[in-house]
Short mmCIF file of C-alpha atoms in Angstrom, two decimals:
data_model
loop_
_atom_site.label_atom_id
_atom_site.label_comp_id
_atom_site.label_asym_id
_atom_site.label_seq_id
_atom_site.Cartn_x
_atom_site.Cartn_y
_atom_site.Cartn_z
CA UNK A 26 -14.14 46.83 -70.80
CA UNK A 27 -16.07 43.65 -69.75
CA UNK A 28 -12.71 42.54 -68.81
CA UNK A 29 -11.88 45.50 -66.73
CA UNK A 30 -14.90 45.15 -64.75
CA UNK A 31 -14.95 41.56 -64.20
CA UNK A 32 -11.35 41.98 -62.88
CA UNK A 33 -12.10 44.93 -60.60
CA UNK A 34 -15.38 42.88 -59.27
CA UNK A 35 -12.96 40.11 -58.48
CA UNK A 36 -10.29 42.12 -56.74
CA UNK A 37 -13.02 44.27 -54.68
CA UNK A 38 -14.39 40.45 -53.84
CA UNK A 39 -11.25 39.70 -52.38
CA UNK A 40 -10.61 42.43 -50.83
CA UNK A 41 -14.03 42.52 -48.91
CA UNK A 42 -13.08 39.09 -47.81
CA UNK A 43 -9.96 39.69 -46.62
CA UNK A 44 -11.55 42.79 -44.24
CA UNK A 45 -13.55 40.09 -42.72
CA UNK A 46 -10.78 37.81 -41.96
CA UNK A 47 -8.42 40.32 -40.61
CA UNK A 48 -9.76 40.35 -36.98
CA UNK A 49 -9.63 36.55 -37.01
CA UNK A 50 -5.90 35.97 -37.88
CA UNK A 51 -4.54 35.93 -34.55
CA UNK A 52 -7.00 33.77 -33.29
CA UNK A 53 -6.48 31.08 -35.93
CA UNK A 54 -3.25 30.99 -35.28
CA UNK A 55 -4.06 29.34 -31.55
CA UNK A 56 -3.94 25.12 -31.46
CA UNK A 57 -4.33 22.95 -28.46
CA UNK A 58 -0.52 21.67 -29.34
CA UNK A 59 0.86 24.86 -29.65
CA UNK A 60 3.50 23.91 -26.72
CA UNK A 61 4.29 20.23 -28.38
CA UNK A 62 7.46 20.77 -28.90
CA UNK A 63 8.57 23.61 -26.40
CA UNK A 64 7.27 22.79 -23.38
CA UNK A 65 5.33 19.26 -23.71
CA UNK A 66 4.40 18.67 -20.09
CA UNK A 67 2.90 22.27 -19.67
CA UNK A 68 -0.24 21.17 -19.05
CA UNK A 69 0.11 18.57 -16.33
CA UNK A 70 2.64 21.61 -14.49
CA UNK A 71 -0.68 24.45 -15.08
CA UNK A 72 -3.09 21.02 -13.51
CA UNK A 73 -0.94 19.82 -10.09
CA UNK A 74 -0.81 24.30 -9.42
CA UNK A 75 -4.45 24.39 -9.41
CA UNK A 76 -4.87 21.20 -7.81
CA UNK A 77 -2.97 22.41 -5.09
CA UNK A 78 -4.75 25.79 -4.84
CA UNK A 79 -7.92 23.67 -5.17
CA UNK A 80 -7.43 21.62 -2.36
CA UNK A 81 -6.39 24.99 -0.18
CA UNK A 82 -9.79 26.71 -1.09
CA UNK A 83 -12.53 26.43 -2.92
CA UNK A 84 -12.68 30.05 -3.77
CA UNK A 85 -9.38 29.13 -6.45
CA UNK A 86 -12.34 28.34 -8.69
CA UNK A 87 -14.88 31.18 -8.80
CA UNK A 88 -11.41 33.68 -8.97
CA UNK A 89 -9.72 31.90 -11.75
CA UNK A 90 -12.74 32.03 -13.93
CA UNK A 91 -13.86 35.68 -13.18
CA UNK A 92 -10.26 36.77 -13.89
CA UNK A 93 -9.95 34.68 -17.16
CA UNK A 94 -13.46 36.41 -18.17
CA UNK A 95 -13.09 39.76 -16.85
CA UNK A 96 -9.21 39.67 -18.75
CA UNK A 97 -10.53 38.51 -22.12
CA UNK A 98 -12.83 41.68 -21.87
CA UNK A 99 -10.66 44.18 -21.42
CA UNK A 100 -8.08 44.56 -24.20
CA UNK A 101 -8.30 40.51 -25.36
CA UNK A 102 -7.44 37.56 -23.36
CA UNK A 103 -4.16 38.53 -23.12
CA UNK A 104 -3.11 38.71 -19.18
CA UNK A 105 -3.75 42.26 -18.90
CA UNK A 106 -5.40 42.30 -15.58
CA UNK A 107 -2.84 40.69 -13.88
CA UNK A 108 -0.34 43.41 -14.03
CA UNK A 109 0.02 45.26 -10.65
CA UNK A 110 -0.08 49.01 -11.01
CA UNK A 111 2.86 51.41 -11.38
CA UNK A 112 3.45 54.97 -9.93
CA UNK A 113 3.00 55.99 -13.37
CA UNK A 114 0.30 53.90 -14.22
CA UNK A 115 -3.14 52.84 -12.58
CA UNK A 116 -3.55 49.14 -13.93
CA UNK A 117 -6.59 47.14 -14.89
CA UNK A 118 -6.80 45.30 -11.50
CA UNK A 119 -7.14 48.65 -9.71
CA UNK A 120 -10.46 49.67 -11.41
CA UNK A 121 -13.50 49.54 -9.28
CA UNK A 122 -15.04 46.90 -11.23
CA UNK A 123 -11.71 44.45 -10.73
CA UNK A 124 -11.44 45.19 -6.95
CA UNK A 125 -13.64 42.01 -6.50
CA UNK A 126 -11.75 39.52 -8.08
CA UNK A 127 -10.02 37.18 -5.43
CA UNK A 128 -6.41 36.60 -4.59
CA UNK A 129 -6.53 33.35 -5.18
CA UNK A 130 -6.75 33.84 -8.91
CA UNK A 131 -4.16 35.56 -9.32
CA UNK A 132 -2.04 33.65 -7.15
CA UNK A 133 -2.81 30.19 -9.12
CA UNK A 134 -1.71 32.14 -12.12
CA UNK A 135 1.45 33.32 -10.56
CA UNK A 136 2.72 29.46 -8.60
CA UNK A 137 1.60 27.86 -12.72
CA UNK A 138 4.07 30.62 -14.19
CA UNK A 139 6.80 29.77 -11.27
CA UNK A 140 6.31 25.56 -11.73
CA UNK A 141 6.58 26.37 -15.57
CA UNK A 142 9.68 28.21 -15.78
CA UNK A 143 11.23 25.86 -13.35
CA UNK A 144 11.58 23.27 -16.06
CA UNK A 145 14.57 24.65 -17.96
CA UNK A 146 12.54 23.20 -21.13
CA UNK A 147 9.68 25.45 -20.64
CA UNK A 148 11.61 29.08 -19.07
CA UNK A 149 9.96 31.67 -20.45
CA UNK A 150 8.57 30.15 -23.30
CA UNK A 151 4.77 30.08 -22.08
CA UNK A 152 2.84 33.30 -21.79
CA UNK A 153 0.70 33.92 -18.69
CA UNK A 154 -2.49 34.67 -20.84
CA UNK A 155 -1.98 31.00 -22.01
CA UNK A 156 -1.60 29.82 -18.31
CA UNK A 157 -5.05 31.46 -17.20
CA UNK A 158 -6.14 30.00 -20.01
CA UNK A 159 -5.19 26.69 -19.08
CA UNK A 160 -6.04 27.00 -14.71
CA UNK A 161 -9.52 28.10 -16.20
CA UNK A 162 -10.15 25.16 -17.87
CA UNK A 163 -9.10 23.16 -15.01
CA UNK A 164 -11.08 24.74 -12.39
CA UNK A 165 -14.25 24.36 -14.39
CA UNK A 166 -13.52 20.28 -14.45
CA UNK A 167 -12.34 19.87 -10.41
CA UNK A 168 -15.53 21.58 -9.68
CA UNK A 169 -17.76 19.28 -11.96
CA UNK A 170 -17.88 21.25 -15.38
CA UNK A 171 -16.85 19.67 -18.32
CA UNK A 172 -13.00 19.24 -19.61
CA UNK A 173 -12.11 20.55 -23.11
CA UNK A 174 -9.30 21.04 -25.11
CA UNK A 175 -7.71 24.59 -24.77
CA UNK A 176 -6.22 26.26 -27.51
CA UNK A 177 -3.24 27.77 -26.96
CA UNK A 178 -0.42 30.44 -27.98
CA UNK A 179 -1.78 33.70 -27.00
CA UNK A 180 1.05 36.41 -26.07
CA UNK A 181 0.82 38.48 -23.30
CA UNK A 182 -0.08 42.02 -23.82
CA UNK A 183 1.93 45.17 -23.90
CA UNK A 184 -0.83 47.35 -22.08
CA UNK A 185 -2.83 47.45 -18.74
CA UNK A 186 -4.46 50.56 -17.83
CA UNK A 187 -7.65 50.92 -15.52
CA UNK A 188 -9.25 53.54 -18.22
CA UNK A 189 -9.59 50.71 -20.48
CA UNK A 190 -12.02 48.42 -18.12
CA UNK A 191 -14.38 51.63 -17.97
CA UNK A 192 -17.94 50.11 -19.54
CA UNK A 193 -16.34 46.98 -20.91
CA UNK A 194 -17.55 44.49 -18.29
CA UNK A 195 -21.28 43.36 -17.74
CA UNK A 196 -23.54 45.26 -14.71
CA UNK A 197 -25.40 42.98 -12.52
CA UNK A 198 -28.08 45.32 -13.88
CA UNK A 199 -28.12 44.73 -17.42
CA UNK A 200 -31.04 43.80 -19.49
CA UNK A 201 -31.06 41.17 -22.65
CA UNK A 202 -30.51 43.56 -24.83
CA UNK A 203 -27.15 45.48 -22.64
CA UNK A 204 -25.96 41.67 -22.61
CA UNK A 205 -26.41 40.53 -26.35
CA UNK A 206 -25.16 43.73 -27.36
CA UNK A 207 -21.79 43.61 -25.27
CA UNK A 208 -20.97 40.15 -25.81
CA UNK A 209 -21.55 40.10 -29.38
CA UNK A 210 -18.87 43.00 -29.67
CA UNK A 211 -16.74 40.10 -29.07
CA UNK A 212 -18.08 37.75 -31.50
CA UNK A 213 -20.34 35.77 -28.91
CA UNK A 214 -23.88 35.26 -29.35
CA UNK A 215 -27.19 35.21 -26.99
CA UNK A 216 -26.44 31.26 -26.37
CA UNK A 217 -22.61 31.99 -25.61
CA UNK A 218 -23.84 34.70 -23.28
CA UNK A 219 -26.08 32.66 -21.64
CA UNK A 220 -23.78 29.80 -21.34
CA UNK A 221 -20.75 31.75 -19.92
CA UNK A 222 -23.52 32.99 -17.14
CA UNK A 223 -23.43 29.45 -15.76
CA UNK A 224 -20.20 30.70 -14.33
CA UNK A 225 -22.34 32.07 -11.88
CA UNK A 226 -23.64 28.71 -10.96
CA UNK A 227 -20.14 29.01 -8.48
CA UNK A 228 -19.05 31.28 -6.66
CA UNK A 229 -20.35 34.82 -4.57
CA UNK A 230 -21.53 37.90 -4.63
CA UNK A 231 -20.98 41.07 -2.27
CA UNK A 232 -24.27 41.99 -0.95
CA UNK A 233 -24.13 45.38 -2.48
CA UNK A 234 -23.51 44.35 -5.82
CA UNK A 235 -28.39 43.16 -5.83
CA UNK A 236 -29.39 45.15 -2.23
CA UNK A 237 -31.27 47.06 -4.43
CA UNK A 238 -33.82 44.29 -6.01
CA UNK A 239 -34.75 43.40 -2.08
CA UNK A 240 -34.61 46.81 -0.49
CA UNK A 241 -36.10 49.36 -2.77
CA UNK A 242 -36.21 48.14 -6.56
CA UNK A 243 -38.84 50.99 -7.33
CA UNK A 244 -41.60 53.24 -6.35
CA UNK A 245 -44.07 50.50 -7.04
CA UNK A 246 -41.82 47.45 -5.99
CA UNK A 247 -39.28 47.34 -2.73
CA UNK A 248 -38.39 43.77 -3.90
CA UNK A 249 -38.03 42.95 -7.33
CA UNK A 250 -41.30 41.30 -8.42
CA UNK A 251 -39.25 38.93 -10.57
CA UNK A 252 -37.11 37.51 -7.44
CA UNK A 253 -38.67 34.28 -5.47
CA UNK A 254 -40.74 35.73 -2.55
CA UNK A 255 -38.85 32.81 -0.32
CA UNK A 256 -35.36 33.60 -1.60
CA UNK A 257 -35.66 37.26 -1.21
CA UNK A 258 -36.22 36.78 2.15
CA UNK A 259 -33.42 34.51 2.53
CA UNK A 260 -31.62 37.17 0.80
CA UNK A 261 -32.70 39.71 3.38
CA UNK A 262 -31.33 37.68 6.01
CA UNK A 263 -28.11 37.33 4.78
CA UNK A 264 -27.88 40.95 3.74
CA UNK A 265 -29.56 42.86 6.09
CA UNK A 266 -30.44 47.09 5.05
CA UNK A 267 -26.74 48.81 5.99
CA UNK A 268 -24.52 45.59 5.80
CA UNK A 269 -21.24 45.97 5.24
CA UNK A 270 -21.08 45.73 1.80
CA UNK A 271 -18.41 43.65 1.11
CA UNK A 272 -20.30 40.67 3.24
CA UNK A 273 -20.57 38.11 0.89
CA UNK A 274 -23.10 35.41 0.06
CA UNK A 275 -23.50 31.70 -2.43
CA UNK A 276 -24.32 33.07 -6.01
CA UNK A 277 -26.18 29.10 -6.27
CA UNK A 278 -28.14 29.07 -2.80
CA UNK A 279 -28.34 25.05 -3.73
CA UNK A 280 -24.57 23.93 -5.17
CA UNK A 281 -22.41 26.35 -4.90
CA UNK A 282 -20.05 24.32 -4.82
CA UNK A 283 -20.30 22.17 -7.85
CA UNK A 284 -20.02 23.34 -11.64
CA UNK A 285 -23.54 22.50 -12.98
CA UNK A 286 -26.95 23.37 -14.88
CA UNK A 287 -28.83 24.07 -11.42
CA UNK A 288 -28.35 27.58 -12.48
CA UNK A 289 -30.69 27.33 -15.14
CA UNK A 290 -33.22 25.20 -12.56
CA UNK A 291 -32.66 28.14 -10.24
CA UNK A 292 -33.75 30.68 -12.86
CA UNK A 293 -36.88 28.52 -13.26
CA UNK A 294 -37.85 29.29 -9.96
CA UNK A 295 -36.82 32.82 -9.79
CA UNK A 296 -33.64 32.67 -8.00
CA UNK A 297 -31.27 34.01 -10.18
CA UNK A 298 -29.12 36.65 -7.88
CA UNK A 299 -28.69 39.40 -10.11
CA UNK A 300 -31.26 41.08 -12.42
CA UNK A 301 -28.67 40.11 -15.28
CA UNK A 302 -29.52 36.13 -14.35
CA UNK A 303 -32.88 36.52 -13.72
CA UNK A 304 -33.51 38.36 -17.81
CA UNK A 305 -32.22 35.30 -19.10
CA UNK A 306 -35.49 33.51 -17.99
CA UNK A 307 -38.20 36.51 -17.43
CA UNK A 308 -36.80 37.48 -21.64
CA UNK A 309 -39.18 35.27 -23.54
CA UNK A 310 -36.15 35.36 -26.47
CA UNK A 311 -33.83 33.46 -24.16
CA UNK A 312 -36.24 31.56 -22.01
CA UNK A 313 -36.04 28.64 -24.26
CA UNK A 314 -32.42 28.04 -23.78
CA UNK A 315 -32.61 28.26 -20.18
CA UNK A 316 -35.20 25.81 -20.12
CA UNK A 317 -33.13 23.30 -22.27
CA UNK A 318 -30.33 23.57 -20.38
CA UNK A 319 -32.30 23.14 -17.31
CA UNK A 320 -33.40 19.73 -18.30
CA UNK A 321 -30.56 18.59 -20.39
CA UNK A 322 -27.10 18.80 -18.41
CA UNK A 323 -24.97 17.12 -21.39
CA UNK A 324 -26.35 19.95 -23.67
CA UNK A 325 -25.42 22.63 -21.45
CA UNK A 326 -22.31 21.17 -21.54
CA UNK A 327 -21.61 21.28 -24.77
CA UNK A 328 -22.55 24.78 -25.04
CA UNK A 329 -20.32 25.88 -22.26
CA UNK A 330 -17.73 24.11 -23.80
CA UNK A 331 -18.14 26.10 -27.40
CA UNK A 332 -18.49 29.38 -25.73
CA UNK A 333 -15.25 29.08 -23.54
CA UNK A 334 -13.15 28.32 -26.32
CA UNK A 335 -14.76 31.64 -28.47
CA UNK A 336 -14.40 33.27 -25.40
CA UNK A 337 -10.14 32.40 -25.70
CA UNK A 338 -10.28 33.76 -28.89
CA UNK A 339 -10.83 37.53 -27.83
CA UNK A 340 -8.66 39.76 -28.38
CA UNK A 341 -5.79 37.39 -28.79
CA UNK A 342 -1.87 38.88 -29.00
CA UNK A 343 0.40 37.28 -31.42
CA UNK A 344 3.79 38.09 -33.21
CA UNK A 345 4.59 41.86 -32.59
CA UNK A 346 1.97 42.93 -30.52
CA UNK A 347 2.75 40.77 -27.52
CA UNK A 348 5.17 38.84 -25.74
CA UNK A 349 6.17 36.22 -22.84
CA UNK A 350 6.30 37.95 -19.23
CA UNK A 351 8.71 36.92 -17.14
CA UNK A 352 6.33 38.13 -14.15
CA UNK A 353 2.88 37.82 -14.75
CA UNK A 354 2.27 40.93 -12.48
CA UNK A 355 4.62 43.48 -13.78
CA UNK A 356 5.46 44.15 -17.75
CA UNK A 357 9.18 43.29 -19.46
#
């Protein structure tokens, strides 16, 4: 009987552990030399794209990130909100909360796919999801951010349907707790949520998406009590009451334009641009990270660095629940 029970603890040991690493298999089966030896020069191809692209705009930089994080979101990294909408089906990029994302994402995405398969070593052997992947990485170092490996070997997903984005993606009105709780359904934590916000250290925002914290934030408070009296008005300027909404403005009033840990300075001083920024420093349980970061660049760093490549991880496609597109935008 001892036995018995000794065996059945064993087996119910195993089993438990096994549950755990279930959602993890995919992901583990990703390595930064997945494409070794079936398409070796991939990543120089993905770089000289977004170089390109880089050179053409600057805006190639904001998009590719937001549509790298807003994909991994919604149904795993997995190119999903790339796919262009059917008469039978209202894709991802059609929802509301996608309509922002810039052209010039998904246009990098599509010229890396076309450079790719025009090696006749690499023809549709590299997934798009992997490609986003890959620009992300390499818009985050031309604009001063830190270079890191990228693992790679995602598939590209079978599905793309606007229902899916509903409530997945973060509000600019979010508290700590809305924020912690959606990122950790993905496995990140309060310092990979507040280290993947630096992506708003580039980059804009539509005035409509914060009129409210300098027009009428409540009864009490027209502007948001929280916001820097000087940069509200700045803000007021720039957005005047009735704008057209779309008007957009710098997300970083000091360098927008460069990759760096001024967000965290700007939070300091009350110049984060959305009430979701501006938590991360008025929260006493994540003040402390924003004031590392704020002081210590290389730290920062590293934590971006960690958190973009859990971030990859999401929701990753592999073996029969994916495959290679041969057009990012439409399915096989």
């Amino acid at each position: 009987m001892g036995r018995l029970n000794l065996l059945m603890s064993v087996l119910l040991s195993i089993f438990s552990v096994s549950i755990v690493l279930l959602p993890n298999l995919a992901s583990a089966q990703l390595k930064t030399n997945y494409y070794a030896n079936i398409c070796p020069n991939v990543e120089s191809i993905v770089r000289n794209v977004v170089n390109q692209k880089f050179k053409q705009t600057f805006v190639t930089v904001p998009a590719v990130l937001r549509l790298f994080f807003h994909d991994c979101f919604v149904e795993g990294c997995d190119a999903s909100v790339i796919v262009s909408s059917t008469p039978g089906n209202t894709a991802e990029k059609d929802h509301s909360d996608n309509l922002s994302l810039a052209g010039d994402g998904f246009d990098t995405v599509i010229k890396a796919k076309a450079a790719v398969d025009s090696n006749s070593r690499c023809k549709n052997k590299v997934s798009c999801a992997d490609i986003l992947a890959l620009a992300t990485r390499d818009v985050i170092q031309l604009s001063g951010g830190p270079w890191y490996p990228v693992e790679l070997g995602r598939l590209d997903g079978f599905t793309s349907k606007a229902s899916n984005v509903e409530g997945k993606l973060p509000k600019p009105t979010f508290n700590l707790n809305q924020l912690n709780s959606m990122f950790a359904s993905h496995g990140l934590t309060q310092a990979d949520m507040i280290a993947l916000s630096a992506a708003h250290s580039v980059g804009f925002s539509h005035c409509g998406k914060f009129s409210n914290r300098i027009y009428n934030f409540s009864p009490q408070n027209l502007i948001d009590p929280t916001l820097n009296k000087q940069y509200a008005a700045q803000l007021q300027g720039m957005c005047p009451r009735n704008v057209d909404p779309r008007i957009a403005i710098d997300m970083d009033p000091k360098t927008p334009r460069t990759f760096d840990n001024n967000y965290y300075k700007n939070l300091q001083q009350g110049m984060g641009l959305f009430t979701s920024d501006q938590v991360l420093y008025t929260d006493k349980r994540s003040r402390g990270t924003v004031d590392l970061w704020a002081s210590n660049s290389k730290s920062f760093q590293n934590a971006f660095t960690t958190a973009m490549t859990k971030l990859g991880r999401v929701g990753v496609k592999t073996g029969r629940n994916g495959n290679i597109r041969f057009d990012c935008g439409r399915m096989n």
